[in-house]
PDB file of C-alpha atoms in Angstrom:
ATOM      1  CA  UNK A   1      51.671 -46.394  79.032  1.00  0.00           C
ATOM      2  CA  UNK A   2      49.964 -43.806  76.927  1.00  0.00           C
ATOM      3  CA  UNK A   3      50.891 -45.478  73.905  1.00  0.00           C
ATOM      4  CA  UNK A   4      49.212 -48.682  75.518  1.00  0.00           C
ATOM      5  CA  UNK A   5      45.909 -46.354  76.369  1.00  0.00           C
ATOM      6  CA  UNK A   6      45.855 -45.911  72.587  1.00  0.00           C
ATOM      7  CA  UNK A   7      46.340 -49.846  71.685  1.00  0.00           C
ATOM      8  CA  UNK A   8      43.207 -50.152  74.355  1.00  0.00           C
ATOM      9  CA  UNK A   9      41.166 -47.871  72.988  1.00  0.00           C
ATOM     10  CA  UNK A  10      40.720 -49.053  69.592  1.00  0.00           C
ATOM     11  CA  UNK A  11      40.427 -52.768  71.023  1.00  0.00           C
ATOM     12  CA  UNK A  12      37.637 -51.592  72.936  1.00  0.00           C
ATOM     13  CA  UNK A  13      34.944 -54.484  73.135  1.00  0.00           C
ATOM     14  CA  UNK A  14      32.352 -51.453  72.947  1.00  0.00           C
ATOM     15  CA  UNK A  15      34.009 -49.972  69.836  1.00  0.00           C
ATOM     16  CA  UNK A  16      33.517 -53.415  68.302  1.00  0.00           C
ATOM     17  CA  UNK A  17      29.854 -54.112  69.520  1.00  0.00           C
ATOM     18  CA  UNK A  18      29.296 -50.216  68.303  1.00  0.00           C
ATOM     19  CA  UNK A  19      30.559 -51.199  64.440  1.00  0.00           C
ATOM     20  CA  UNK A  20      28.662 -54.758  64.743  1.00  0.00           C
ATOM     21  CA  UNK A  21      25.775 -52.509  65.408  1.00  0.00           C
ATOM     22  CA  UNK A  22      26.446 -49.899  62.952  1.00  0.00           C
ATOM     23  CA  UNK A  23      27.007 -52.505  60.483  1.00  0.00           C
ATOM     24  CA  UNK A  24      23.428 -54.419  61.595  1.00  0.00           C
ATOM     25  CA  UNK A  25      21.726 -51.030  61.038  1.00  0.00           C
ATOM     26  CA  UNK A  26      23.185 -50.559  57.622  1.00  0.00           C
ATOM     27  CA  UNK A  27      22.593 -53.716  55.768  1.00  0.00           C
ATOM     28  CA  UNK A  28      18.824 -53.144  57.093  1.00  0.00           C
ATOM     29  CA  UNK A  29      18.688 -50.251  55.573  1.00  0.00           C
ATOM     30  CA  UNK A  30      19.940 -51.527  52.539  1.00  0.00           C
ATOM     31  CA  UNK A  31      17.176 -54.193  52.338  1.00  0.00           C
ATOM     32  CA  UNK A  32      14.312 -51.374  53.192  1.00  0.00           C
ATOM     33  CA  UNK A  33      16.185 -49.544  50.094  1.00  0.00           C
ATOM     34  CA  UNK A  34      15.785 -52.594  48.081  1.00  0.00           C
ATOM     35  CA  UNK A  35      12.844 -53.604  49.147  1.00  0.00           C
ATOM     36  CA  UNK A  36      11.379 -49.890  48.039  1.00  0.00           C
ATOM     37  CA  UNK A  37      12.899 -49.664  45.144  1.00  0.00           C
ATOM     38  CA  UNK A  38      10.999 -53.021  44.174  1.00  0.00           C
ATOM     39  CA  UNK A  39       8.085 -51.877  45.127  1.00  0.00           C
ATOM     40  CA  UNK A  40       8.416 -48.786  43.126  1.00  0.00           C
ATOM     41  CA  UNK A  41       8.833 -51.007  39.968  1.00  0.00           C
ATOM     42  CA  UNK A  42       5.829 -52.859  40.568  1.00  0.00           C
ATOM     43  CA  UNK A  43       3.924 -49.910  40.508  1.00  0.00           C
ATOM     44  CA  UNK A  44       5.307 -48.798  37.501  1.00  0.00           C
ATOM     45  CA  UNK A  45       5.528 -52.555  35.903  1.00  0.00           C
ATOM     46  CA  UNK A  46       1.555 -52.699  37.217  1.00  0.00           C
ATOM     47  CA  UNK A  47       0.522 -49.100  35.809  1.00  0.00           C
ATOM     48  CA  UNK A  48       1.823 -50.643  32.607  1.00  0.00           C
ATOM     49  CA  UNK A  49       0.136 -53.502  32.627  1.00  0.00           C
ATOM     50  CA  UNK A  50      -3.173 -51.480  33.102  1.00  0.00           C
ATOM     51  CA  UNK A  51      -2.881 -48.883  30.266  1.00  0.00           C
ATOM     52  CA  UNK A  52      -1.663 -52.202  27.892  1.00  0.00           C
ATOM     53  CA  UNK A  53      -5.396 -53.815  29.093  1.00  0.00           C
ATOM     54  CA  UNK A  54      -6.750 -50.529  28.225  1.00  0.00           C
ATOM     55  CA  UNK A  55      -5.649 -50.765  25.250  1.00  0.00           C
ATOM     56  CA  UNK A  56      -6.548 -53.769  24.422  1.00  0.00           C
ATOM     57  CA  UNK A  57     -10.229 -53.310  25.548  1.00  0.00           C
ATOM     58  CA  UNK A  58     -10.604 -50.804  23.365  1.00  0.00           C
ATOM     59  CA  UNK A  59      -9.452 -52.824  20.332  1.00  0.00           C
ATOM     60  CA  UNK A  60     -11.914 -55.944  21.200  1.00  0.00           C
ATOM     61  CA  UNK A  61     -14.360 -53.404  21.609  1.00  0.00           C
ATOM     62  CA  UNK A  62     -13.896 -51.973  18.223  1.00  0.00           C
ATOM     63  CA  UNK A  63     -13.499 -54.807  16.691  1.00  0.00           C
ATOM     64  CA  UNK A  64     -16.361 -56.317  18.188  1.00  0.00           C
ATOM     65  CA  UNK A  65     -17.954 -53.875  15.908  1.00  0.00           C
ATOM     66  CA  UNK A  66     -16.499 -54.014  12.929  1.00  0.00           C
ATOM     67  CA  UNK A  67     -17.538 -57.731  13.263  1.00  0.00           C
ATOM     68  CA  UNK A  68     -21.303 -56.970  13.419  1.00  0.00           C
ATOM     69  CA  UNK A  69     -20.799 -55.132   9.893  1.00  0.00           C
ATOM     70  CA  UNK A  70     -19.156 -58.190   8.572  1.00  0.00           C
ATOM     71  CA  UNK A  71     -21.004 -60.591   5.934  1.00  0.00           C
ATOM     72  CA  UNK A  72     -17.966 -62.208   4.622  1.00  0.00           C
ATOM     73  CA  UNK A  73     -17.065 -65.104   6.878  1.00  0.00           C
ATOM     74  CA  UNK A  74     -13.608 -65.427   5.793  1.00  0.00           C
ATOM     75  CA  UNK A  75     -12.759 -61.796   7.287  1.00  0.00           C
ATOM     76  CA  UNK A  76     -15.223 -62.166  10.193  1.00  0.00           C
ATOM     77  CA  UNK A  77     -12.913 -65.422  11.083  1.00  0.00           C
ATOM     78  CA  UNK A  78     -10.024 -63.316  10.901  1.00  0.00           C
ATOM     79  CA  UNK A  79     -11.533 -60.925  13.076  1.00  0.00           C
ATOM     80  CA  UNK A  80     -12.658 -63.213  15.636  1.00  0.00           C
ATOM     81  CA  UNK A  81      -9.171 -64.421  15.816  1.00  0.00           C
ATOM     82  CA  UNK A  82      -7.428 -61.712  16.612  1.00  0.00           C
ATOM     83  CA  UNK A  83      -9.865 -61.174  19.446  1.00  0.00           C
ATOM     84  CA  UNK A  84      -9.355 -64.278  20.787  1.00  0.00           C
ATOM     85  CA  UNK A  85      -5.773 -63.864  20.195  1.00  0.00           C
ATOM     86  CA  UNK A  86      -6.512 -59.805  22.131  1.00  0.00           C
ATOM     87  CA  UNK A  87      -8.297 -61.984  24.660  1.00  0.00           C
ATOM     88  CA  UNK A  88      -5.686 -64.288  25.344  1.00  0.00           C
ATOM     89  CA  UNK A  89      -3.448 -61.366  25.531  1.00  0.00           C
ATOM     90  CA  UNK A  90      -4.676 -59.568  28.206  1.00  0.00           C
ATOM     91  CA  UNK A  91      -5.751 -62.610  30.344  1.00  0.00           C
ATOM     92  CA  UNK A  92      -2.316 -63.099  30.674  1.00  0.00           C
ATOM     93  CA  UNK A  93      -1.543 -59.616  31.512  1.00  0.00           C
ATOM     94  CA  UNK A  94      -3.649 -59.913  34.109  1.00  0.00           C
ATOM     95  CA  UNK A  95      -2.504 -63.076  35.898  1.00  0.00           C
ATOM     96  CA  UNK A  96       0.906 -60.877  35.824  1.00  0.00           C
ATOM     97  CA  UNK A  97      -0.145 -58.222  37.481  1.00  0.00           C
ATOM     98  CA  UNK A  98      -1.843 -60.435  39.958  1.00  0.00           C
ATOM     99  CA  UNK A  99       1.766 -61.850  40.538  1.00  0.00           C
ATOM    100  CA  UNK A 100       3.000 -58.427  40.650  1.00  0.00           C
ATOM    101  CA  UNK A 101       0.212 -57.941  43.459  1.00  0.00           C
ATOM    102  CA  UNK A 102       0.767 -60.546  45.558  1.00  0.00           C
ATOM    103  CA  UNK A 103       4.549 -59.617  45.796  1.00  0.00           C
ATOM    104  CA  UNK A 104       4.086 -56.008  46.561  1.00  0.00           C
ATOM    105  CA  UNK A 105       1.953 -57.147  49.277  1.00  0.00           C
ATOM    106  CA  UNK A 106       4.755 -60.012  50.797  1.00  0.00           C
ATOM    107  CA  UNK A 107       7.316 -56.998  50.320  1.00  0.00           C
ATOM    108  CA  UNK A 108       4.810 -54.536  52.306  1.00  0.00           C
ATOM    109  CA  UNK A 109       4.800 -57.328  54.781  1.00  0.00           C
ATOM    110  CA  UNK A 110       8.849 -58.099  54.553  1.00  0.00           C
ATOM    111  CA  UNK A 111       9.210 -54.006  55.044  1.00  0.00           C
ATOM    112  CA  UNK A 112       7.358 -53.679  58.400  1.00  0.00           C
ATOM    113  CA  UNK A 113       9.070 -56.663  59.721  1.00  0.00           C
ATOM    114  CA  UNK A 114      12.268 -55.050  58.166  1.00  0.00           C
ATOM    115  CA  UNK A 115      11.207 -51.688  59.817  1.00  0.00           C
ATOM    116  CA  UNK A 116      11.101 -52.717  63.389  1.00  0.00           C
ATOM    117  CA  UNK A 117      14.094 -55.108  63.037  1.00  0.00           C
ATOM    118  CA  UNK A 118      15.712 -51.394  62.227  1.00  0.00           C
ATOM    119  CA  UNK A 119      14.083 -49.691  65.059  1.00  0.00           C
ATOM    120  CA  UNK A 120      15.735 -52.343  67.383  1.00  0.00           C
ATOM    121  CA  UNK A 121      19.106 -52.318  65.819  1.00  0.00           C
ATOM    122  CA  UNK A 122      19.112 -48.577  65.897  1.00  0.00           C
ATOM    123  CA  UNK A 123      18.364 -48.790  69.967  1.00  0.00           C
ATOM    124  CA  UNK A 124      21.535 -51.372  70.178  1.00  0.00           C
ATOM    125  CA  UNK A 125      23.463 -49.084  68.563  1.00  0.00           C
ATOM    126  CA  UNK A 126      22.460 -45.875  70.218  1.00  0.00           C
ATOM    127  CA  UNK A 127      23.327 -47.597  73.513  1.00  0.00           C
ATOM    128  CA  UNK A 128      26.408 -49.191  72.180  1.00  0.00           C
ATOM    129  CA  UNK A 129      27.389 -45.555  71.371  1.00  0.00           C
ATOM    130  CA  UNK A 130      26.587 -44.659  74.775  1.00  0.00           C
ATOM    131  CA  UNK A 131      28.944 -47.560  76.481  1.00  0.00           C
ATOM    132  CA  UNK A 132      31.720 -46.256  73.859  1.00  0.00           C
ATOM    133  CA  UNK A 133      31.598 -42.903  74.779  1.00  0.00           C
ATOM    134  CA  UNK A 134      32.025 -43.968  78.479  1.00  0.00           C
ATOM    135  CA  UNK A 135      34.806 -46.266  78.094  1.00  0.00           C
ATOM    136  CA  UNK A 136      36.684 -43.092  75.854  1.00  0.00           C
ATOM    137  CA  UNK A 137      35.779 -40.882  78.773  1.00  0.00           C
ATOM    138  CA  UNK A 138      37.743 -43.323  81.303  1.00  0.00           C
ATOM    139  CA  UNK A 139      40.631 -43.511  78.889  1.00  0.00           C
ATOM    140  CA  UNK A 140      40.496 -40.020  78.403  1.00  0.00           C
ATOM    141  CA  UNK A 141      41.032 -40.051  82.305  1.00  0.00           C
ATOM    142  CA  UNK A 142      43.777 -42.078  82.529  1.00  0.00           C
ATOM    143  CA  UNK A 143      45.648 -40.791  79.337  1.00  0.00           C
ATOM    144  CA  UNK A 144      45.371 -36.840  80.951  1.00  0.00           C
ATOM    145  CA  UNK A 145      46.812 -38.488  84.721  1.00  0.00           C
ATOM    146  CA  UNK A 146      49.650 -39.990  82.639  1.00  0.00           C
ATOM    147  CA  UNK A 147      50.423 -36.866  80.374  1.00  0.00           C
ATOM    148  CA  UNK A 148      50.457 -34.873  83.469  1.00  0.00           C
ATOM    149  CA  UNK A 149      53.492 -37.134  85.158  1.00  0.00           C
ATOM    150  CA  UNK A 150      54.904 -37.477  81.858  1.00  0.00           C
ATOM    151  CA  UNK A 151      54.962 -33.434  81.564  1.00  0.00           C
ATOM    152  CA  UNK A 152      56.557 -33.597  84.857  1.00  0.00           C
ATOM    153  CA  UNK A 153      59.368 -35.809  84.774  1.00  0.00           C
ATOM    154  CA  UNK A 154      60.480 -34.069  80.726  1.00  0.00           C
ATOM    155  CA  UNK A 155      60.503 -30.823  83.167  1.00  0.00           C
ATOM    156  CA  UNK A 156      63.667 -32.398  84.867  1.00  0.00           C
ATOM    157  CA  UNK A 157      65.193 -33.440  81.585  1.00  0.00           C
ATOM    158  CA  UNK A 158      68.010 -31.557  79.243  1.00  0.00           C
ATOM    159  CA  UNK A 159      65.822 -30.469  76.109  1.00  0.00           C
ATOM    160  CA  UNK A 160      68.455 -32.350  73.999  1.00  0.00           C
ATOM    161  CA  UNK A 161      67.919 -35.815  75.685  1.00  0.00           C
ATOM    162  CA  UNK A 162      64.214 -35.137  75.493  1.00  0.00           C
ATOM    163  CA  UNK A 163      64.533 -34.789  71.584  1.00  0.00           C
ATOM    164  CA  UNK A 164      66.501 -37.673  70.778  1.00  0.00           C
ATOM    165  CA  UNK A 165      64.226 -40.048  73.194  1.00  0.00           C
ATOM    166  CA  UNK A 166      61.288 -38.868  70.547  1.00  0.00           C
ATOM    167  CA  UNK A 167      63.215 -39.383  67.663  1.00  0.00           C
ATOM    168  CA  UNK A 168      64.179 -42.760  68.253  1.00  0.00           C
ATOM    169  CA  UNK A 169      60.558 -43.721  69.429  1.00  0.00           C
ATOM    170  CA  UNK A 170      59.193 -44.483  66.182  1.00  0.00           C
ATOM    171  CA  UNK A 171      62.343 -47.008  65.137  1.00  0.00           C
ATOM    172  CA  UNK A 172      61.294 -48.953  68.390  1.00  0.00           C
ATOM    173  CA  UNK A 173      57.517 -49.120  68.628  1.00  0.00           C
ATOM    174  CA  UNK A 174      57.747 -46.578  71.125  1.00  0.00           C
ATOM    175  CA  UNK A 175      60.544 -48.555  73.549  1.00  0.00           C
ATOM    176  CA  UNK A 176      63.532 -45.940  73.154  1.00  0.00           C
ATOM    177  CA  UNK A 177      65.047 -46.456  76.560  1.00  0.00           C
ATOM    178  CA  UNK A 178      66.240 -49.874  78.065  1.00  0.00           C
ATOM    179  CA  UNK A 179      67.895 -50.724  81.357  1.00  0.00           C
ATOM    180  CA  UNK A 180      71.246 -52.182  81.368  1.00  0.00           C
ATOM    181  CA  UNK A 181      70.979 -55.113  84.006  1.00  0.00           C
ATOM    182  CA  UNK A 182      74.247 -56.532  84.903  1.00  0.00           C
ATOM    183  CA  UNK A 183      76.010 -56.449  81.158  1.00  0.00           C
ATOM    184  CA  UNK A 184      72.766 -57.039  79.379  1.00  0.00           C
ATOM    185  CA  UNK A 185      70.404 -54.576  77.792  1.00  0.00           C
ATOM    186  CA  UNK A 186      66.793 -55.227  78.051  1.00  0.00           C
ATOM    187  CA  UNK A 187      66.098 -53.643  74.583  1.00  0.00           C
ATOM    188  CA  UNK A 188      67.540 -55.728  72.598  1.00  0.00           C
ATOM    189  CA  UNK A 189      68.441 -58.508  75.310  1.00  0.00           C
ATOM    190  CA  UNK A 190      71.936 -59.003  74.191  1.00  0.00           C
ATOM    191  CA  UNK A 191      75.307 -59.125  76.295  1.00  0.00           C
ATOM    192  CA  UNK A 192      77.447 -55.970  76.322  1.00  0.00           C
ATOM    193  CA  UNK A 193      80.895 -56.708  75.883  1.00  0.00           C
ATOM    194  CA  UNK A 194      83.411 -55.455  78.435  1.00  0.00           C
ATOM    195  CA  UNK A 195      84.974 -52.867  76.634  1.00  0.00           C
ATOM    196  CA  UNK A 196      81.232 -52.484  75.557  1.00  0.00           C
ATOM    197  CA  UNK A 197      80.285 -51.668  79.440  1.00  0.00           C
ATOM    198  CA  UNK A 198      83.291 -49.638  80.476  1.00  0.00           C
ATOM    199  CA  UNK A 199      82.368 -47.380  77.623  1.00  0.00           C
ATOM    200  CA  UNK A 200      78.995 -46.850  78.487  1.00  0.00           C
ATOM    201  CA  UNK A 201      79.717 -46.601  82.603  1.00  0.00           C
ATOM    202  CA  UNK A 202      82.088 -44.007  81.295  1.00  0.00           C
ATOM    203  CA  UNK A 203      79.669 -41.722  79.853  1.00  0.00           C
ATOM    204  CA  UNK A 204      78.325 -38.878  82.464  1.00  0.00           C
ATOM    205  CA  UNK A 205      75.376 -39.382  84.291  1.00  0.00           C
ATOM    206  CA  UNK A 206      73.593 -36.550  82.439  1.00  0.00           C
ATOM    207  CA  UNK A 207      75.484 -37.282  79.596  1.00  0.00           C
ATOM    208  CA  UNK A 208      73.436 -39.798  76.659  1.00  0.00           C
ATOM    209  CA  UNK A 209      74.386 -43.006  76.936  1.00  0.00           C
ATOM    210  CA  UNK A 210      73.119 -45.871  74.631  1.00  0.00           C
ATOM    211  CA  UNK A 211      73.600 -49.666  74.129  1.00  0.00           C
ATOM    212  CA  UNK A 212      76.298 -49.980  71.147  1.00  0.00           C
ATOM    213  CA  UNK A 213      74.379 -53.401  69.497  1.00  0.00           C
ATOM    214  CA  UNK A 214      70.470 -51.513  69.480  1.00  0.00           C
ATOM    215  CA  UNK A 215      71.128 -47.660  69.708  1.00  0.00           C
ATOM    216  CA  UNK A 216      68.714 -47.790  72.537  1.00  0.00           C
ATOM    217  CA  UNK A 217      69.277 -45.102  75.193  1.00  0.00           C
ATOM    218  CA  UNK A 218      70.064 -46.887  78.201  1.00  0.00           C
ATOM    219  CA  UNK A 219      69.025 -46.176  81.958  1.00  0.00           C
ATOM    220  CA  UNK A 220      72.305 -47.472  84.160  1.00  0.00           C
TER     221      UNK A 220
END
């Protein structure tokens, strides 16, 4: 029975609904992570983008004029090209950043939606933690009622016969003892033989007796 208070426990609907919540909270977290951490490039990406138009405002601007000092037209072409080409440059720069923008502002956006999704998640799993914590403290009930009887009855039993009972526990999920009903063992369910039976009706009552086919102790 205790053994079963352990299977119980950790099938616990409110153990489960406590990990689907922990789990819930988690991967929301993850996003928020992601979601800053993309934000945080933008604003680096953006910064960028800004010291690059700098930049280039400064060269259209000096080249601007060193084009008023210019008499041959063969270098003032060349000079009016690369402006354009300057020009061109940083108008596309721009409508980057403005894409940048526009997606730090729909991942602001996707973040506070992301943020209360977290807050509710967080509530399901602080009361999920709550319902667990109950449940554990019911089991906990039951497992200390059945230690206690438990405790009582291996007070009546030879030391010896207490010790084997645990050490064949483990080879049989826990099941060590079985009844012998009529000239069948309800261990291993199989017939005894006769000479099978008279041996084991021959064996003291305090004395260990066990069925010869599953090494079961057996109960008579």
């Amino acid at each position: 029975a205790i053994d079963q208070l352990g299977h119980r426990r950790v099938q616990l609907p409110s153990r489960a609904a406590l990990a689907s919540a922990r789990a819930e909270s988690s991967a929301l977290e993850v996003q928020r992570s992601d979601n800053r951490r993309r934000r945080d490039a933008i604003e680096q990406e953006y910064a960028a983008i800004e010291r690059t138009g700098t930049d280039i405002d400064a060269k259209v601007d000096r080249l601007q004029r060193q084009l008023r000092n210019v008499v041959v037209t063969r270098e003032a072409e060349a000079i009016q090209r690369e402006i354009a080409t300057l020009r061109a440059e940083r108008d596309e720069r721009d409508e980057h950043g403005l894409a940048l923008l526009d997606e730090a502002e729909q991942l602001v956006t996707a973040d506070a939606g992301l943020a209360d999704r977290l807050e509710a998640a967080r509530a399901i799993e602080e009361s999920a933690r709550t319902a667990l914590a109950a449940d554990d403290l019911v089991l906990d009930t039951e497992k200390a009622a059945l230690q206690d009887q438990r405790d009582a009855i291996i007070k009546n039993l030879q030391p010896t016969l207490v010790a084997e009972y645990q050490r064949l526990r483990p080879s049989f999920n826990g099941v060590a003892v079985a009844r012998l009903e009529g000239t069948q063992c309800t261990g291993c369910h199989l017939v005894l033989s006769r000479v099978e039976i008279e041996a084991v009706r021959t064996v003291p009552e305090d004395g260990r007796a066990e069925c010869p086919q599953c090494a079961r102790l057996l109960a008579r």
